PDB file of C-alpha atoms in Angstrom:
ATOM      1  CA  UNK A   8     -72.018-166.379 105.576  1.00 50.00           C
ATOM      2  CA  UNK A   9     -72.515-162.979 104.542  1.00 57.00           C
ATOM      3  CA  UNK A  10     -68.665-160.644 103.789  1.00 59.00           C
ATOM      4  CA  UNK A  11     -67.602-158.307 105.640  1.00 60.00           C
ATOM      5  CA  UNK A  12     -66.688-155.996 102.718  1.00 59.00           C
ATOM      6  CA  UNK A  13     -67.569-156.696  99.298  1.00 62.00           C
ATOM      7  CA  UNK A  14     -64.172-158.195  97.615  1.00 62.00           C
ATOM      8  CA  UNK A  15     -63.871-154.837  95.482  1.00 67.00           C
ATOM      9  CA  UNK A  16     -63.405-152.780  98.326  1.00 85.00           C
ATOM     10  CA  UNK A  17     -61.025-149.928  98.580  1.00 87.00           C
ATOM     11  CA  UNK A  18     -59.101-151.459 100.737  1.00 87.00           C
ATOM     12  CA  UNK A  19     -58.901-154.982  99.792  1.00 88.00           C
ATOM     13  CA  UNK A  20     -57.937-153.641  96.189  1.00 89.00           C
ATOM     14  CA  UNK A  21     -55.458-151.697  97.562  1.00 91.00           C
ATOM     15  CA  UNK A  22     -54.175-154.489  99.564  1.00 90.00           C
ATOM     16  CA  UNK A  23     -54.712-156.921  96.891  1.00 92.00           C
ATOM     17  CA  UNK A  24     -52.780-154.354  93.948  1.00 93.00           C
ATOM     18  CA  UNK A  25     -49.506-153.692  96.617  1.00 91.00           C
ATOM     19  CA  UNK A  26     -49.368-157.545  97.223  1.00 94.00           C
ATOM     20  CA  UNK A  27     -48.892-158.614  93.514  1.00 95.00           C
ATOM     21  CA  UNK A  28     -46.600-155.729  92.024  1.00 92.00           C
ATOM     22  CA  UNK A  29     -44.465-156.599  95.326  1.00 90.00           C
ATOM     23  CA  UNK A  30     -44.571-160.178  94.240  1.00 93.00           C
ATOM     24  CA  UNK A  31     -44.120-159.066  90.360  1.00 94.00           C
ATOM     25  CA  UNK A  32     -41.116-157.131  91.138  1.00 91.00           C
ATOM     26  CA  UNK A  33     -39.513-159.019  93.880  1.00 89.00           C
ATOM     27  CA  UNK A  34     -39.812-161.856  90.717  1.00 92.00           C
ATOM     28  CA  UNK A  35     -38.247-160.040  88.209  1.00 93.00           C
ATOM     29  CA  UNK A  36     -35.323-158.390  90.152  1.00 90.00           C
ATOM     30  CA  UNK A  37     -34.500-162.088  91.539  1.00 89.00           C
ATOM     31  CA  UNK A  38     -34.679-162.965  87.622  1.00 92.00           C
ATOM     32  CA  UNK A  39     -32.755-160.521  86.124  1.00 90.00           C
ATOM     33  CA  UNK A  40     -29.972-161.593  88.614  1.00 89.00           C
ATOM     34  CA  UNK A  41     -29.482-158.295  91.173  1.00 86.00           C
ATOM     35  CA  UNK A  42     -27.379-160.215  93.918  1.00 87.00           C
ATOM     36  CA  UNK A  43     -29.246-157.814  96.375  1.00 90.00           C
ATOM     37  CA  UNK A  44     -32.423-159.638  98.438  1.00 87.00           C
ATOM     38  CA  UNK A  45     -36.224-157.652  97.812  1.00 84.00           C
ATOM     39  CA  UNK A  46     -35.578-156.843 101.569  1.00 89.00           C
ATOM     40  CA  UNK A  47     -32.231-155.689 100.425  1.00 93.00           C
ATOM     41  CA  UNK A  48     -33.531-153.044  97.563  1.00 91.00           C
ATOM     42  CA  UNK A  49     -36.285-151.605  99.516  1.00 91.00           C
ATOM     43  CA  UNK A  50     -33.885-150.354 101.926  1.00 94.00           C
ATOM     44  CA  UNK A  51     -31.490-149.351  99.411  1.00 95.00           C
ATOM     45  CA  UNK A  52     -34.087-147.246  97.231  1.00 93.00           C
ATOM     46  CA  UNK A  53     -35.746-145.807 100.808  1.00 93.00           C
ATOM     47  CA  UNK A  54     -32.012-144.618 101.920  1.00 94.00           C
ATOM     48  CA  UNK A  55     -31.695-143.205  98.488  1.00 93.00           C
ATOM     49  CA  UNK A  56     -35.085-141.381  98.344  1.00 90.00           C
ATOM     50  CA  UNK A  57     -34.693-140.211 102.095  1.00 88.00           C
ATOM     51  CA  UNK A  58     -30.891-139.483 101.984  1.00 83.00           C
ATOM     52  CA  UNK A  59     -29.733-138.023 105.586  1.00 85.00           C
ATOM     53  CA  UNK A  60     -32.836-140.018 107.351  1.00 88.00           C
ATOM     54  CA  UNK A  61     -32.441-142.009 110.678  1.00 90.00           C
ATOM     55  CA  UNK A  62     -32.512-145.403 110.709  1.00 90.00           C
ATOM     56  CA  UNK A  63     -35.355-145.311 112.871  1.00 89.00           C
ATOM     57  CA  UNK A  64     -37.407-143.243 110.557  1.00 89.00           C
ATOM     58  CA  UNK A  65     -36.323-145.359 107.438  1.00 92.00           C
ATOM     59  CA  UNK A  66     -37.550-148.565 109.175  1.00 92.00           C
ATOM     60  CA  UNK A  67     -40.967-146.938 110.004  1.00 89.00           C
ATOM     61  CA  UNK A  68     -41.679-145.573 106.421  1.00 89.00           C
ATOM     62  CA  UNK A  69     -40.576-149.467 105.172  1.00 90.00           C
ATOM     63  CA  UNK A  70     -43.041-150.337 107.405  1.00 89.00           C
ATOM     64  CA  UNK A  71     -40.455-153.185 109.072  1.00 92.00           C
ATOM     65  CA  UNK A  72     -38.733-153.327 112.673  1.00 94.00           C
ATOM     66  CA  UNK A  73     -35.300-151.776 112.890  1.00 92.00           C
ATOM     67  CA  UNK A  74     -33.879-154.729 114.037  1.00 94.00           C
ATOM     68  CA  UNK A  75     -34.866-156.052 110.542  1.00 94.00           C
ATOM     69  CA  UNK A  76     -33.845-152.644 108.757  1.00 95.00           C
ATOM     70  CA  UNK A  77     -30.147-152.771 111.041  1.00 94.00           C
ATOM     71  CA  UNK A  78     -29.829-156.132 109.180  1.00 96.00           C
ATOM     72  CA  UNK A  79     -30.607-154.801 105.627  1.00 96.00           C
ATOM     73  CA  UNK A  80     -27.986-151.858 106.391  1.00 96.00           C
ATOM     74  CA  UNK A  81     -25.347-154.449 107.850  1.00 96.00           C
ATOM     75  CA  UNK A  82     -25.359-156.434 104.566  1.00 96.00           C
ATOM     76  CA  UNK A  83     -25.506-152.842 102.330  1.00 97.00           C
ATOM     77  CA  UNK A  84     -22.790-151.193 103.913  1.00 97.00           C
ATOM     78  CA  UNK A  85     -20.644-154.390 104.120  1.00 97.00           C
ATOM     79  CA  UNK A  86     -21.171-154.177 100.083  1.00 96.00           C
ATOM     80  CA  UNK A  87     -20.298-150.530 100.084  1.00 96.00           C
ATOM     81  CA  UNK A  88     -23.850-149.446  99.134  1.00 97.00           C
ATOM     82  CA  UNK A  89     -24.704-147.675 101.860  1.00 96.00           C
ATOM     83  CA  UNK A  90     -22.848-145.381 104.741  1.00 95.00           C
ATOM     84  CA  UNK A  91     -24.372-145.215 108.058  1.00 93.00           C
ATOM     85  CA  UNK A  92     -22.913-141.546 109.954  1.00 91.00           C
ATOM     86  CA  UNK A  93     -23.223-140.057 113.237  1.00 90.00           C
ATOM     87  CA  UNK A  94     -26.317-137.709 112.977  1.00 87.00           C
ATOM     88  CA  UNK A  95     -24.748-134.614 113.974  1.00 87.00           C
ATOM     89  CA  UNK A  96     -27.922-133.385 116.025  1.00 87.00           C
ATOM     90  CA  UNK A  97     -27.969-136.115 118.197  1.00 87.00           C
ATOM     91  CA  UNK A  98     -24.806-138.381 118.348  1.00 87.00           C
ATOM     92  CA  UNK A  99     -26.596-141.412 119.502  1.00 89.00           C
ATOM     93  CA  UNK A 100     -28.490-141.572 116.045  1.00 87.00           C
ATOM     94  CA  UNK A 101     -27.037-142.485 112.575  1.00 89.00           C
ATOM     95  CA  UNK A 102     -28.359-141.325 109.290  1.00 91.00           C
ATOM     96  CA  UNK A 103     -28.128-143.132 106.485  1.00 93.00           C
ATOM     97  CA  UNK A 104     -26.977-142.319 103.194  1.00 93.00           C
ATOM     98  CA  UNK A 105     -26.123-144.350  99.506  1.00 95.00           C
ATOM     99  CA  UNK A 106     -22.720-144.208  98.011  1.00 95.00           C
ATOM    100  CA  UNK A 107     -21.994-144.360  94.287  1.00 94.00           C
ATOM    101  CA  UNK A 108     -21.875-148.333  94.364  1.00 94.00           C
ATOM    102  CA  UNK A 109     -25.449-147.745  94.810  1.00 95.00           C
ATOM    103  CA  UNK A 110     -26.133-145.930  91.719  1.00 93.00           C
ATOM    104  CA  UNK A 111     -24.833-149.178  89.881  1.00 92.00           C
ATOM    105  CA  UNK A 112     -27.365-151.020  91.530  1.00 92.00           C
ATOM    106  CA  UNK A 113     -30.320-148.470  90.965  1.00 92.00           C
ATOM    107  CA  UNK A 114     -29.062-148.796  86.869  1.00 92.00           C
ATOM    108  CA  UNK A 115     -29.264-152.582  87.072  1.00 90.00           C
ATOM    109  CA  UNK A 116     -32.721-152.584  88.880  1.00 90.00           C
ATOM    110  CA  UNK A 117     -34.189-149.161  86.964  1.00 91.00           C
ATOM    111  CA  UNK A 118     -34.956-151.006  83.640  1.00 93.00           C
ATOM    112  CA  UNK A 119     -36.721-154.403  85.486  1.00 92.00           C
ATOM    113  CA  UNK A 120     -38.947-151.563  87.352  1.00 90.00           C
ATOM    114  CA  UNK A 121     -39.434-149.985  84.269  1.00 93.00           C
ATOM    115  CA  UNK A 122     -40.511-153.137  82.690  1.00 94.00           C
ATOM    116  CA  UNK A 123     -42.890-154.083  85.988  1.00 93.00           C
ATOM    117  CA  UNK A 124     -44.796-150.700  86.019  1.00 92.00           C
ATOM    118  CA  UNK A 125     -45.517-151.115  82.380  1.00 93.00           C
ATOM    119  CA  UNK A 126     -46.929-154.405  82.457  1.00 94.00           C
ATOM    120  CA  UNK A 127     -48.998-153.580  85.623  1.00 92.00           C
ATOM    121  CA  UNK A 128     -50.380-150.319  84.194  1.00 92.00           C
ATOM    122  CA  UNK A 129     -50.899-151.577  80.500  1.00 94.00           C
ATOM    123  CA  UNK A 130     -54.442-150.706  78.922  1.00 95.00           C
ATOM    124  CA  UNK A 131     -54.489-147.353  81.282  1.00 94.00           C
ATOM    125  CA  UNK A 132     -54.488-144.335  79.843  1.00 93.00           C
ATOM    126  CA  UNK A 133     -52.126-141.727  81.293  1.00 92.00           C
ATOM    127  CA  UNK A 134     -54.868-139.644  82.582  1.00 94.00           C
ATOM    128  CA  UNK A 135     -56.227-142.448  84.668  1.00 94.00           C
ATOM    129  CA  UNK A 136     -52.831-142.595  86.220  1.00 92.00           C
ATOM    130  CA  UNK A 137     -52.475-139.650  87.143  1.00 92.00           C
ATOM    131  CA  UNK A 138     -55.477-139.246  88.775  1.00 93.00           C
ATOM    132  CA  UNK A 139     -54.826-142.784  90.547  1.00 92.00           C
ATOM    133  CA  UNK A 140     -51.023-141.264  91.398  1.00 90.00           C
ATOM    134  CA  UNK A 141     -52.738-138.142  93.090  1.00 90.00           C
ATOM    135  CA  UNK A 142     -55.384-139.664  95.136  1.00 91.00           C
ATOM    136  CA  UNK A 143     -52.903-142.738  96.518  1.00 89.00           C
ATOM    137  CA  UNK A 144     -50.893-139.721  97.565  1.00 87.00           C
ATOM    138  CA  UNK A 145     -53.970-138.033  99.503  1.00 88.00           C
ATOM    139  CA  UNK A 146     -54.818-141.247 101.095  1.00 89.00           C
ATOM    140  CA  UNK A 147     -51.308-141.917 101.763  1.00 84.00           C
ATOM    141  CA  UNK A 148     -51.385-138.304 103.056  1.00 85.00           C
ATOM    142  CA  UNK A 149     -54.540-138.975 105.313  1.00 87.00           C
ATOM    143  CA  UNK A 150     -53.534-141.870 107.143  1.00 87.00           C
ATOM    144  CA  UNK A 151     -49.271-141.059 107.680  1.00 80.00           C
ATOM    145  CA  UNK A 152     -48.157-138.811 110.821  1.00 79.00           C
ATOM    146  CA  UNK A 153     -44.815-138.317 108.787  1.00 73.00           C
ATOM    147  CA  UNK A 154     -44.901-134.885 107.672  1.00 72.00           C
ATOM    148  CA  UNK A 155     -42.691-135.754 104.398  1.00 70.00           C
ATOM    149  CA  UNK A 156     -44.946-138.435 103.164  1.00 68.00           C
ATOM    150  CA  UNK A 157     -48.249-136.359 104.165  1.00 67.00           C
ATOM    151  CA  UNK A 158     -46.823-133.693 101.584  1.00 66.00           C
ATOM    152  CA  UNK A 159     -45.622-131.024 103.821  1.00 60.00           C
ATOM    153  CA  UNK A 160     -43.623-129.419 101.378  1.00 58.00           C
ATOM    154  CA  UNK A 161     -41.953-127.923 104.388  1.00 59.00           C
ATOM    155  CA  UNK A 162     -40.726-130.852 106.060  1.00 52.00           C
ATOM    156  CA  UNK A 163     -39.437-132.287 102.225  1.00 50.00           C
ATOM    157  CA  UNK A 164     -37.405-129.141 102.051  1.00 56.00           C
ATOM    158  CA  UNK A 165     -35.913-129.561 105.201  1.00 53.00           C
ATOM    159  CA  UNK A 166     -35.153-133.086 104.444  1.00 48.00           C
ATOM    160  CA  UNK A 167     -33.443-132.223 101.278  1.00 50.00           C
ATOM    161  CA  UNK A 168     -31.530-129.583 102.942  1.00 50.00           C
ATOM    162  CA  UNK A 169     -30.053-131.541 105.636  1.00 46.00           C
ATOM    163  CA  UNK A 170     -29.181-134.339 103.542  1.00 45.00           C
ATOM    164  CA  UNK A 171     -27.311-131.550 101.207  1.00 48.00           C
ATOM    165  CA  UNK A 172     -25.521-130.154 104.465  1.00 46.00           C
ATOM    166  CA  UNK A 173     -24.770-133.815 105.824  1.00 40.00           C
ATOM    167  CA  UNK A 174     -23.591-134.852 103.035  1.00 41.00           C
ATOM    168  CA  UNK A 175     -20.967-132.641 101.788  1.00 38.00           C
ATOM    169  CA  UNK A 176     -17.776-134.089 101.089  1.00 38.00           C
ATOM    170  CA  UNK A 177     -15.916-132.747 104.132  1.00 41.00           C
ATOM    171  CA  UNK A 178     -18.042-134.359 106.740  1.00 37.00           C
ATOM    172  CA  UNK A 179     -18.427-137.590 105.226  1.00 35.00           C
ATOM    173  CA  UNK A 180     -14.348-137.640 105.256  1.00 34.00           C
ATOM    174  CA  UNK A 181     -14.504-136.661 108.761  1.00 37.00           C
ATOM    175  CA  UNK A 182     -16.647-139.315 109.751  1.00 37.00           C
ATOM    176  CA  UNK A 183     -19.325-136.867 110.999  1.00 35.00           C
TER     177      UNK A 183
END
C-alpha cells in the first residue's frame, strides 16, 4: 500500500517535532518537581504572554475547549497564579492576567525550558534557527485568523496596550 505523503513531509515533521518537545518538556517539568500539571503551565505561560486576553481567546490560541481552559484557570487562580477580571468592554467577559506568584513559577520552569530547547536544537547552527524561527512564524502566520499571531503588529500593540491600561494598579484593586 502505497503513503499518502512521504514520512518526511512538512507536515508530518512538523507534527512529529511539536509531539516530542511537548513530550520532552512535559517530562522534564514533571521531573524537576513544578507542582503545576503540563495543562497547568501552558495556560499559565499563554495568560502571561497574552496578559489582558479573554478566556475565550486564550483557549483558542491553546488550541483546547474553554471548558478545559476554565478548569486550568480554576486550579491557577485558586493557587494565586492567575486573576481572572471583568473585561471592562464587555462585562460578561473576563480577561485574564498572572500575578507575581506566577513569576516564581516562570523562574522554576525557565531553566528546565532552557535545558529542553538546547537539547532539541543541539548540532544547529544559529543561522539555521533563525531561519527555521522565521518561516514557522510565516506558516503560523498563513494558516491563523488571529491577527496577533499572524504578525499584525497592529493588533500586538493594541494587545499590549490594553493589558497596560487593564492592568494598572487601581483597577485591579477595584475589581474592574
Amino acid at each position: 500500500m502505497t503513503q499518502l505523503l512521504p514520512g518526511n513531509s512538512l507536515g508530518f515533521l512538523l507534527t512529529d517535532v511539536a509531539r516530542l518537545y511537548r513530550n520532552e518538556t512535559e517530562k522534564a517539568i514533571m521531573d524537576a518537581g513544578v507542582h503545576l500539571t503540563p495543562g497547568e503551565i501552558r495556560a499559565l505561560a499563554h495568560a502571561a504572554r497574552y496578559g489582558g486576553s479573554r478566556q475565550a481567546a486564550l483557549a483558542e490560541r491553546m488550541g483546547v475547549e474553554p471548558m478545559t481552559l476554565s478548569a486550568y484557570l480554576d486550579r491557577l487562580e485558586a493557587r494565586g497564579l492567575i486573576q481572572r477580571n471583568v473585561d471592562p468592554t464587555d462585562r460578561r467577559a473576563k480577561v485574564i492576567t498572572t500575578t507575581e506568584q506566577a513569576d516564581h513559577v516562570f523562574d522554576d520552569v525557565r531553566p528546565v525550558a532552557i535545558e529542553v530547547f538546547d537539547r532539541m536544537a543541539s548540532g544547529i547552527d544559529e543561522e539555521a534557527l533563525k531561519t527555521t524561527l522565521k518561516v514557522l512564524t510565516q506558516i503560523r502566520g498563513n494558516l491563523t485568523n488571529d491577527p496577533v499571531l499572524k504578525g499584525d503588529e497592529r493588533a500586538r500593540t493594541e494587545l499590549r496596550m490594553e493589558a497596560e491600561d487593564f492592568a494598572t494598579p487601581e483597577r485591579l484593586r477595584m475589581g474592574a
